GROMACS .gro file of C-alpha atoms in nm:
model
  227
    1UNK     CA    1   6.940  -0.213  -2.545
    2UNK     CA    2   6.798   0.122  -2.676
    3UNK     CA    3   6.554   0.323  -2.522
    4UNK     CA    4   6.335   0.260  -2.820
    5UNK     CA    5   6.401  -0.124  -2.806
    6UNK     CA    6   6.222  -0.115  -2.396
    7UNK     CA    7   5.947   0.112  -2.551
    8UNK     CA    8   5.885  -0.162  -2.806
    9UNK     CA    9   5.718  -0.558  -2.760
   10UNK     CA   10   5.817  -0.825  -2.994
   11UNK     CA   11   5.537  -0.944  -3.144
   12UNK     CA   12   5.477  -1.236  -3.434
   13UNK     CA   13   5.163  -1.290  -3.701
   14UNK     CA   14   5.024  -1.609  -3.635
   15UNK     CA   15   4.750  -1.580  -3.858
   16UNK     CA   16   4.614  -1.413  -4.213
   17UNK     CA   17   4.359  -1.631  -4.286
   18UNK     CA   18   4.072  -1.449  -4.394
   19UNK     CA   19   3.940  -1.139  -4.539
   20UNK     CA   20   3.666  -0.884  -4.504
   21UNK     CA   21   3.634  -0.737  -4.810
   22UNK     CA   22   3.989  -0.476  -4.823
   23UNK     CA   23   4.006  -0.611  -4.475
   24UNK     CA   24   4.306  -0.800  -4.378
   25UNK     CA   25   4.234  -0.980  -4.073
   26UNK     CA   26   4.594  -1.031  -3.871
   27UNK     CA   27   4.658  -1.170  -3.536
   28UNK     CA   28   4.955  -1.070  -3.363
   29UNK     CA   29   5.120  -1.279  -3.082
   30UNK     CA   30   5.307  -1.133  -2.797
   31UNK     CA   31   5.548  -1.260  -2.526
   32UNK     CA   32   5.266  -1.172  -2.239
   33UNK     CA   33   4.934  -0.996  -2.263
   34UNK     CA   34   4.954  -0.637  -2.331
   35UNK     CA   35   4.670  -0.410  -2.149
   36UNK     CA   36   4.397  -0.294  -2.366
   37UNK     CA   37   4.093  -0.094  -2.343
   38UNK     CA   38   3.862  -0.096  -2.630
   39UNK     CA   39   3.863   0.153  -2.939
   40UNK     CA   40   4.310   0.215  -2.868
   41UNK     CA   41   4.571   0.175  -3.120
   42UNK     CA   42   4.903   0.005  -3.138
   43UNK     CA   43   5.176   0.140  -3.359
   44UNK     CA   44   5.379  -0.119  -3.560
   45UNK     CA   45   5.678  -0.095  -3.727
   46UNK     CA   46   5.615  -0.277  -4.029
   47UNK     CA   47   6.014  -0.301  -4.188
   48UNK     CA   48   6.191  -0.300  -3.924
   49UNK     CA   49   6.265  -0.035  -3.633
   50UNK     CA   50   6.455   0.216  -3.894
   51UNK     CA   51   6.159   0.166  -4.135
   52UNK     CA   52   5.763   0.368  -4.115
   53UNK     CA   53   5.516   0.298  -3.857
   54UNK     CA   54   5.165   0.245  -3.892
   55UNK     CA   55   4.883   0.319  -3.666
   56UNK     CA   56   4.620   0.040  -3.633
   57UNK     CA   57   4.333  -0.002  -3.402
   58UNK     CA   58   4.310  -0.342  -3.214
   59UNK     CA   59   4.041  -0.526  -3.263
   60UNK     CA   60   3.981  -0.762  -3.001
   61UNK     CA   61   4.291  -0.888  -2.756
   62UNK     CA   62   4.264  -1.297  -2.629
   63UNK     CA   63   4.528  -1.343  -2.374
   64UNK     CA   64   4.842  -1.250  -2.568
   65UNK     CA   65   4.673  -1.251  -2.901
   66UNK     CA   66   4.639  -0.855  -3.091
   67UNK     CA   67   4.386  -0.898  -3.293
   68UNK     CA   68   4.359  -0.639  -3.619
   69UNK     CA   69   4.152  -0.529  -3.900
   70UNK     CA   70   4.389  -0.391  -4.137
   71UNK     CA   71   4.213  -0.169  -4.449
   72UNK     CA   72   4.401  -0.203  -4.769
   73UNK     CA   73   4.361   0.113  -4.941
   74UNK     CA   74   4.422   0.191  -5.298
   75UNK     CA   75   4.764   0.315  -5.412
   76UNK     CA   76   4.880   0.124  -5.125
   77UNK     CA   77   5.181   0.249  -4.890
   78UNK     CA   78   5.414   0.015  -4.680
   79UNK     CA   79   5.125  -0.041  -4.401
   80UNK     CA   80   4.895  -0.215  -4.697
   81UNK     CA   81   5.195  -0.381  -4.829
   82UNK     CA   82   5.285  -0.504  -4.483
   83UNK     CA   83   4.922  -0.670  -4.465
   84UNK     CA   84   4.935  -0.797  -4.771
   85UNK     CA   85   5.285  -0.984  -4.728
   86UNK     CA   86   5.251  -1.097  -4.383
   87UNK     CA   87   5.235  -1.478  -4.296
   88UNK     CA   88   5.246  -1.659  -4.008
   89UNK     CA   89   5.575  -1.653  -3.813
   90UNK     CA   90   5.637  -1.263  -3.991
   91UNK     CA   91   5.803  -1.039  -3.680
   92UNK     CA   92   5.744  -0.694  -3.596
   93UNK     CA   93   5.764  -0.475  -3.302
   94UNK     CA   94   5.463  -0.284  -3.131
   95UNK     CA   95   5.414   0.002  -2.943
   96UNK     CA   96   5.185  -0.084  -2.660
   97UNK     CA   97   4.772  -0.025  -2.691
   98UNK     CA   98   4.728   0.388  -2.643
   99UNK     CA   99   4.486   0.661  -2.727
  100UNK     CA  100   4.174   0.829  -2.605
  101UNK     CA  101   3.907   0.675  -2.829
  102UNK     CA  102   3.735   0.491  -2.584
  103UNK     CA  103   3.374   0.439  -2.461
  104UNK     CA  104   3.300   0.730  -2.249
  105UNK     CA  105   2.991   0.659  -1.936
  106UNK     CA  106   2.710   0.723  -2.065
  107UNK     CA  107   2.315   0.478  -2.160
  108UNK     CA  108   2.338   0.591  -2.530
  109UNK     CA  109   2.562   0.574  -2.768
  110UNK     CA  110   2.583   0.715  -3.093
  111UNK     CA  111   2.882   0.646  -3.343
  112UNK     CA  112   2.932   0.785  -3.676
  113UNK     CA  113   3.228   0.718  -3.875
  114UNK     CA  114   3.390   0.568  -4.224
  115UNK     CA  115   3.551   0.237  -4.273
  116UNK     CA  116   3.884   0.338  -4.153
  117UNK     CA  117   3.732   0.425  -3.779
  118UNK     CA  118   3.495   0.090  -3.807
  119UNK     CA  119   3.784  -0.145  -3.641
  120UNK     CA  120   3.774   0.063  -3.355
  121UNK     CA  121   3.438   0.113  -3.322
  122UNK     CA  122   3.381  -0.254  -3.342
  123UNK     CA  123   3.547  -0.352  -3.046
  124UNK     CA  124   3.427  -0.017  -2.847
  125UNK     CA  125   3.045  -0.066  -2.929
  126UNK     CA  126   3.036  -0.445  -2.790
  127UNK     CA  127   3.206  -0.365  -2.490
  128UNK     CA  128   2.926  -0.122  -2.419
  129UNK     CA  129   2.666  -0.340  -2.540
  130UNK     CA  130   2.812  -0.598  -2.300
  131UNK     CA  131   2.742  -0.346  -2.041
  132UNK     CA  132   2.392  -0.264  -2.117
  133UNK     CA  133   2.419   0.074  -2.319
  134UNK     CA  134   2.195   0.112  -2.646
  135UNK     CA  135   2.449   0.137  -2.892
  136UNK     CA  136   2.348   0.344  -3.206
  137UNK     CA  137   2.529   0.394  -3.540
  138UNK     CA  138   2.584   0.513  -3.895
  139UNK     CA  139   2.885   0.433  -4.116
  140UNK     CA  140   2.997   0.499  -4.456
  141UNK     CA  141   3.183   0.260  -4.635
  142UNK     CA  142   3.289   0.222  -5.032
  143UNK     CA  143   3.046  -0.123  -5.044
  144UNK     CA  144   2.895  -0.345  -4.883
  145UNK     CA  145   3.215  -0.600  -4.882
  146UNK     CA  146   3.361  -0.360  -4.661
  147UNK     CA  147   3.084  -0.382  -4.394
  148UNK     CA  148   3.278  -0.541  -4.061
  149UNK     CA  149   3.046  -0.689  -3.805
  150UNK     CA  150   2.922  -0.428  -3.570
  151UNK     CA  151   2.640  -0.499  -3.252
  152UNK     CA  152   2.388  -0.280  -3.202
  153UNK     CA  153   2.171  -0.101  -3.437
  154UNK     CA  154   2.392   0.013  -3.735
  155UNK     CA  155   2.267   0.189  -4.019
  156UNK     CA  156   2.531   0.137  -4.329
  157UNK     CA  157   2.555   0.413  -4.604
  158UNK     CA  158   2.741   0.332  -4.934
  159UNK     CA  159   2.980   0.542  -5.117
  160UNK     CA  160   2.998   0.342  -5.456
  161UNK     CA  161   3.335   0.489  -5.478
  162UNK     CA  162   3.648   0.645  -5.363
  163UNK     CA  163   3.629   0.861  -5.095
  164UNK     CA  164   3.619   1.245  -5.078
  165UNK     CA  165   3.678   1.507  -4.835
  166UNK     CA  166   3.445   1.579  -4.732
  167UNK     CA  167   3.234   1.340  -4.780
  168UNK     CA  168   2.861   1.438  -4.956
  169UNK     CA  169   2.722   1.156  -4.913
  170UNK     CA  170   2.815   1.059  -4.565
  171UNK     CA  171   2.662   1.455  -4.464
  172UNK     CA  172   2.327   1.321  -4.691
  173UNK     CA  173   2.303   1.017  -4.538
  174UNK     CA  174   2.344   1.202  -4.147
  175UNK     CA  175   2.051   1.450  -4.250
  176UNK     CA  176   1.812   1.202  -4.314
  177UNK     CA  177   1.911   1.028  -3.991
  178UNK     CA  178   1.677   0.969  -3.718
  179UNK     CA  179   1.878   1.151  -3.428
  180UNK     CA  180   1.728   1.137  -3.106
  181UNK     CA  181   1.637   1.436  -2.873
  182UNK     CA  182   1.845   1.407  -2.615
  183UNK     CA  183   2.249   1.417  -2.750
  184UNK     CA  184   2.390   1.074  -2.665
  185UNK     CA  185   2.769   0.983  -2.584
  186UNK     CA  186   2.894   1.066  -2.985
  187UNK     CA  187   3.181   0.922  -3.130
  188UNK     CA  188   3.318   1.075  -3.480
  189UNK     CA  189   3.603   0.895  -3.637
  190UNK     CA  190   3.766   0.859  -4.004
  191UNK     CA  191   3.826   1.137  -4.251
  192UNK     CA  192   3.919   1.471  -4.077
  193UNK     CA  193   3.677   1.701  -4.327
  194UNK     CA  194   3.421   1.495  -4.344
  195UNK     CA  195   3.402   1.523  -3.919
  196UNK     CA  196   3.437   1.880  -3.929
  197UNK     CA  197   3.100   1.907  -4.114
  198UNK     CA  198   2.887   1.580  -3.913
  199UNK     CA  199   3.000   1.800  -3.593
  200UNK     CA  200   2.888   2.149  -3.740
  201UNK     CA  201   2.560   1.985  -3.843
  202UNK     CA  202   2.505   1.855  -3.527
  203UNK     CA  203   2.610   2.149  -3.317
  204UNK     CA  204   2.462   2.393  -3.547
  205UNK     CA  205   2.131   2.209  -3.685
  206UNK     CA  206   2.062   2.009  -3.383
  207UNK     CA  207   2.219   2.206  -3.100
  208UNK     CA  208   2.458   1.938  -2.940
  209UNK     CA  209   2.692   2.047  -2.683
  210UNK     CA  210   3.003   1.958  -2.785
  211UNK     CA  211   3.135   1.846  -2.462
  212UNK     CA  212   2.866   1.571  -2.524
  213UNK     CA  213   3.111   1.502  -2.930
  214UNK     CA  214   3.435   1.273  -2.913
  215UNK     CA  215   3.587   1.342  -3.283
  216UNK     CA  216   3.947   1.099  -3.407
  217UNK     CA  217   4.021   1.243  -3.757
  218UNK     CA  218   4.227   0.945  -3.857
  219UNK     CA  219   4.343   1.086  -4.166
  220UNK     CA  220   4.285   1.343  -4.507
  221UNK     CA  221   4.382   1.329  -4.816
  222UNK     CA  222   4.766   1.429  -4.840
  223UNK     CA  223   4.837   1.441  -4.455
  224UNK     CA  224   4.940   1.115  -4.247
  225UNK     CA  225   5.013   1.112  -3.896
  226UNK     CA  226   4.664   1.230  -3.799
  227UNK     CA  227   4.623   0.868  -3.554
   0.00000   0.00000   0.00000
């Protein structure tokens, strides 16, 4: 056995039943639960352990059930066709849950992110609204098919269209937000441009410490490995 192969679990799609608008929804099985906190990422290898590997952010974890919201972009690469062709019984292997994009202590929480950061949020924001925490939000997706169910107060801004970088209407949207006074917990996640200017507005036309900003560019337009 390789060093990669004790690195990796076996894991197995038991289901691809349903769909949230270029959401697959994909549960992964594995031989015993894996440990999880909410808002990290498992990598897959999606051909096999010579082929790519794709980043995806868990969305919920039932005993030794993975859980994941897969986004099925346009001009699709072999993580989209993965999603698409999976059915139950399909085999990968996973790199256990990792990465720092997880709810930080705090009583308010503000998120603000695209559709590619809204399967981690998802999981992240009801773990704090389990706890108590007013859980704030805006996110920009293409439509409103793409709109995955989020708790708390979330305002949803629409594209009507690809993405850009950065995004216009996503900054638009942000300056006619209602921010509050005092800087909450802040999460930025999704295109890395776009984050660059929702942090310079708030640092620059609000005054928010950065310390008090937790930015995940999760990708740009020609660039991958940004996870």
């Amino acid at each position: 056995m390789t060093l990669l192969d004790r690195l990796l679990t076996p894991a197995t799609v038991t289901d691809t039943g349903t769909r949230t608008g270029r959401f697959h929804h994909l549960t992964l099985e594995t031989p015993a639960p894996l440990p999880w906190t909410p808002g990290q990422q498992i990598r897959v290898h999606v051909n096999g352990l010579a082929g790519p590997r794709r980043t995806y952010s868990v969305w919920d974890r039932r005993d030794r059930s993975l859980e994941l919201r897969v986004l099925d972009h346009e001009n699709a690469g072999p993580g989209a066709r993965w999603a698409r062709t999976a059915v139950p019984g399909t085999r990968v292997r996973i790199g256990r849950p990792e990465g720092g994009l997880v709810p930080r202590p705090g009583d308010h929480h503000l998120f603000l992110g695209d559709e590619t950061a809204s399967a981690a949020f998802g999981p992240m924001m009801r773990a704090l609204h389990a706890r108590g925490a007013q859980v704030t939000a805006l996110i920009e997706v293409a439509d409103e098919n793409d709109r995955l169910p989020l708790p708390g107060d979330v305002t949803w801004t629409y594209r009507e269209g690809p993405p850009s970088s950065p995004s216009p209407t996503f900054l638009r949207a942000l300056s006619a937000f209602p921010l509050p006074t005092t800087p909450p917990v802040t999460y930025l996640a999704g295109e890395a441009r776009t984050l660059q200017s929702l942090r310079t507005h708030l640092t620059h036309h609000h005054a928010w410490p950065r310390r008090t900003i937790l930015t995940k560019p999760f990708w740009t337009p020609g660039k991958r490995g940004l996870e």
